[in-house]
Amino acid sequence: MAADYYKFQLLTGCRGVEIHGNKLHGYPPILVGDVDHFGGKIVLRDTKNRSDHKLLLARQALQIVAQHCQGRAPDEVLFPIVDARKTLAWINAQAGTTVQGHGLRATFASIAEELVSVGVLKRMMNHAAGGDVTLGHYVGKSEAQLRAGWQTVADFIDAAAAQAPAVQPEVRRVRLHPAREVDAAFGSSSG
């Protein structure tokens, strides 16, 4: 579950609070019913800039979402993670890394900046045009252009992941109960 949550964040460039919500700031989480499987999109409601944001999902992100929607009610949270930071801390401890959630958004933006136009990037990141008259009033981007941007970034991430050294699980015997032992896989770098 947690790996899919963070991969989804990396593939979409979403803020964490846009995915899992934040009661303090009034951000709702993504619900299973928010997913438009046929259109391959999710509308994030009332985001940080207080507007809705349409995610046009790359194939890889849509696959993750489809798996997490299967057999679940529309009012259920798509990624029911209680504390995303604790989950990421656990992943970092297992992998020997120091990745931060917002760093995934920054990574998405850095990759996208090399691959798509600034106008597409700003819209994918849900950044307001601000004082940019050209982007705010003259440059329009179609759903096809935006979806192509998300797909280009996702394909780049997949290609980079395929070239990365494989992580081999280290199998250890774990005693969960005095009468039972199980094999548990722990990620460890193969070198």
Short mmCIF file of C-alpha atoms in Angstrom, two decimals:
data_model
loop_
_atom_site.label_atom_id
_atom_site.label_comp_id
_atom_site.label_asym_id
_atom_site.label_seq_id
_atom_site.Cartn_x
_atom_site.Cartn_y
_atom_site.Cartn_z
CA MET A 1 0.00 0.00 0.00
CA ALA A 2 2.65 2.54 1.06
CA ALA A 3 4.89 1.81 -1.93
CA ASP A 4 1.96 2.44 -4.28
CA TYR A 5 1.05 5.64 -2.44
CA TYR A 6 4.55 7.05 -2.89
CA LYS A 7 4.87 5.83 -6.46
CA PHE A 8 1.54 7.52 -7.22
CA GLN A 9 2.86 10.74 -5.69
CA LEU A 10 6.01 10.52 -7.82
CA LEU A 11 4.04 9.77 -11.01
CA THR A 12 1.55 12.61 -10.52
CA GLY A 13 3.53 15.33 -8.75
CA CYS A 14 0.76 15.65 -6.15
CA ARG A 15 1.27 17.19 -2.76
CA GLY A 16 0.88 14.55 -0.07
CA VAL A 17 -2.09 16.38 1.44
CA GLU A 18 -3.83 16.26 -1.95
CA ILE A 19 -3.66 12.46 -1.80
CA HIS A 20 -4.31 11.62 1.86
CA GLY A 21 -6.05 14.85 2.89
CA ASN A 22 -5.51 17.11 5.87
CA LYS A 23 -8.35 17.80 8.30
CA LEU A 24 -6.59 20.78 9.86
CA HIS A 25 -6.43 22.63 6.53
CA GLY A 26 -9.68 21.21 5.14
CA TYR A 27 -8.18 19.14 2.30
CA PRO A 28 -10.24 16.04 1.55
CA PRO A 29 -8.43 12.79 0.71
CA ILE A 30 -8.88 11.08 -2.65
CA LEU A 31 -11.79 8.68 -2.37
CA VAL A 32 -12.33 5.59 -4.49
CA GLY A 33 -15.41 7.32 -5.95
CA ASP A 34 -13.28 10.28 -7.11
CA VAL A 35 -11.59 8.07 -9.70
CA ASP A 36 -12.91 8.28 -13.27
CA HIS A 37 -11.60 4.98 -14.65
CA PHE A 38 -13.06 5.51 -18.11
CA GLY A 39 -11.58 9.01 -18.43
CA GLY A 40 -8.35 8.06 -16.64
CA LYS A 41 -8.54 11.02 -14.29
CA ILE A 42 -9.11 12.21 -10.75
CA VAL A 43 -10.33 15.64 -9.73
CA LEU A 44 -8.62 16.83 -6.56
CA ARG A 45 -11.06 19.06 -4.67
CA ASP A 46 -10.18 22.37 -3.03
CA THR A 47 -6.39 22.06 -3.22
CA LYS A 48 -3.73 24.30 -1.64
CA ASN A 49 -4.46 27.13 -4.07
CA ARG A 50 -8.17 26.68 -3.23
CA SER A 51 -9.15 25.42 -6.67
CA ASP A 52 -9.92 21.97 -8.04
CA HIS A 53 -7.13 20.22 -9.95
CA LYS A 54 -7.61 17.57 -12.61
CA LEU A 55 -5.02 14.78 -12.67
CA LEU A 56 -4.87 13.14 -16.08
CA LEU A 57 -3.32 9.84 -15.11
CA ALA A 58 -0.48 8.18 -16.97
CA ARG A 59 -1.00 4.45 -17.59
CA GLN A 60 1.27 3.59 -14.66
CA ALA A 61 -0.65 5.80 -12.21
CA LEU A 62 -3.99 4.52 -13.51
CA GLN A 63 -2.84 0.93 -12.95
CA ILE A 64 -2.00 1.72 -9.31
CA VAL A 65 -5.35 3.45 -8.81
CA ALA A 66 -7.30 0.60 -10.44
CA GLN A 67 -5.67 -1.93 -8.08
CA HIS A 68 -6.62 0.15 -5.03
CA CYS A 69 -10.20 0.69 -6.19
CA GLN A 70 -10.92 -2.97 -6.86
CA GLY A 71 -13.68 -4.29 -4.61
CA ARG A 72 -13.87 -1.12 -2.52
CA ALA A 73 -16.78 1.25 -1.84
CA PRO A 74 -16.83 4.73 -3.44
CA ASP A 75 -16.67 6.48 -0.04
CA GLU A 76 -13.45 4.70 1.03
CA VAL A 77 -10.14 6.54 1.02
CA LEU A 78 -8.04 5.49 -1.99
CA PHE A 79 -4.81 5.14 0.02
CA PRO A 80 -5.83 4.54 3.66
CA ILE A 81 -2.47 5.31 5.22
CA VAL A 82 -2.78 6.53 8.81
CA ASP A 83 0.52 8.43 9.02
CA ALA A 84 2.35 8.88 5.72
CA ARG A 85 5.47 10.28 7.39
CA LYS A 86 5.87 7.25 9.67
CA THR A 87 5.38 4.99 6.68
CA LEU A 88 8.06 6.83 4.70
CA ALA A 89 10.42 6.75 7.70
CA TRP A 90 10.00 2.97 7.81
CA ILE A 91 10.63 2.67 4.05
CA ASN A 92 13.74 4.87 4.36
CA ALA A 93 15.04 2.75 7.25
CA GLN A 94 14.56 -0.45 5.24
CA ALA A 95 16.12 0.99 2.07
CA GLY A 96 18.87 3.05 3.73
CA THR A 97 17.63 6.26 2.09
CA THR A 98 16.47 9.70 3.26
CA VAL A 99 13.67 10.45 0.80
CA GLN A 100 11.05 12.98 1.92
CA GLY A 101 7.48 13.06 0.60
CA HIS A 102 7.73 16.58 -0.80
CA GLY A 103 11.00 15.50 -2.42
CA LEU A 104 8.97 13.21 -4.67
CA ARG A 105 7.02 16.24 -5.88
CA ALA A 106 10.29 18.10 -6.47
CA THR A 107 11.69 15.10 -8.36
CA PHE A 108 8.57 14.99 -10.54
CA ALA A 109 8.93 18.71 -11.29
CA SER A 110 12.65 18.40 -12.06
CA ILE A 111 12.05 15.55 -14.50
CA ALA A 112 9.07 17.28 -16.10
CA GLU A 113 11.00 20.54 -16.52
CA GLU A 114 13.36 18.75 -18.90
CA LEU A 115 10.59 17.02 -20.86
CA VAL A 116 7.56 19.32 -21.19
CA SER A 117 6.85 23.02 -21.72
CA VAL A 118 6.70 25.42 -18.77
CA GLY A 119 2.97 25.91 -19.37
CA VAL A 120 2.30 22.18 -19.15
CA LEU A 121 4.55 21.85 -16.10
CA LYS A 122 2.76 24.64 -14.21
CA ARG A 123 -0.62 23.08 -14.90
CA MET A 124 0.56 19.59 -13.96
CA MET A 125 1.92 20.97 -10.67
CA ASN A 126 -1.32 22.94 -10.04
CA HIS A 127 0.59 26.19 -9.76
CA ALA A 128 -1.32 29.38 -10.36
CA ALA A 129 -0.22 31.47 -13.33
CA GLY A 130 0.15 34.38 -10.90
CA GLY A 131 1.39 37.47 -12.70
CA ASP A 132 2.22 35.51 -15.86
CA VAL A 133 -0.15 37.18 -18.33
CA THR A 134 0.84 34.89 -21.19
CA LEU A 135 0.16 31.63 -19.31
CA GLY A 136 -2.81 33.06 -17.44
CA HIS A 137 -4.68 34.54 -20.38
CA TYR A 138 -3.29 33.39 -23.72
CA VAL A 139 -1.80 29.91 -23.57
CA GLY A 140 -4.35 27.13 -23.37
CA LYS A 141 -3.44 23.49 -22.86
CA SER A 142 -5.77 20.68 -23.85
CA GLU A 143 -6.35 17.56 -21.80
CA ALA A 144 -4.46 15.62 -24.48
CA GLN A 145 -1.40 17.87 -24.07
CA LEU A 146 -1.52 17.61 -20.29
CA ARG A 147 -2.04 13.83 -20.33
CA ALA A 148 0.90 13.50 -22.73
CA GLY A 149 3.01 15.45 -20.23
CA TRP A 150 2.12 13.12 -17.35
CA GLN A 151 2.72 10.08 -19.56
CA THR A 152 6.11 11.37 -20.71
CA VAL A 153 7.24 11.85 -17.12
CA ALA A 154 5.93 8.42 -16.06
CA ASP A 155 7.69 6.72 -18.99
CA PHE A 156 10.95 8.48 -18.08
CA ILE A 157 10.62 7.33 -14.45
CA ASP A 158 9.94 3.74 -15.56
CA ALA A 159 12.96 3.77 -17.88
CA ALA A 160 15.20 5.16 -15.13
CA ALA A 161 13.92 2.56 -12.65
CA ALA A 162 14.62 -0.23 -15.14
CA GLN A 163 18.26 0.90 -15.34
CA ALA A 164 18.72 1.16 -11.57
CA PRO A 165 20.49 -1.66 -9.76
CA ALA A 166 18.06 -4.25 -8.46
CA VAL A 167 17.34 -4.45 -4.76
CA GLN A 168 17.47 -8.04 -3.59
CA PRO A 169 15.37 -8.93 -0.58
CA GLU A 170 17.25 -10.33 2.39
CA VAL A 171 15.28 -13.17 3.94
CA ARG A 172 15.39 -13.50 7.71
CA ARG A 173 13.58 -15.84 10.07
CA VAL A 174 11.24 -13.80 12.22
CA ARG A 175 9.59 -15.17 15.34
CA LEU A 176 6.10 -13.68 15.59
CA HIS A 177 4.74 -16.11 18.14
CA PRO A 178 6.53 -18.68 20.27
CA ALA A 179 5.05 -21.52 18.21
CA ARG A 180 5.48 -19.89 14.79
CA GLU A 181 8.32 -18.61 12.67
CA VAL A 182 7.95 -17.02 9.25
CA ASP A 183 10.28 -15.83 6.54
CA ALA A 184 10.16 -12.06 6.15
CA ALA A 185 11.71 -10.17 3.27
CA PHE A 186 13.66 -7.04 4.07
CA GLY A 187 15.02 -4.87 1.24
CA SER A 188 18.78 -4.63 1.12
CA SER A 189 20.95 -3.29 -1.61
CA SER A 190 22.77 -5.89 -3.64
CA GLY A 191 25.73 -3.66 -3.97
#
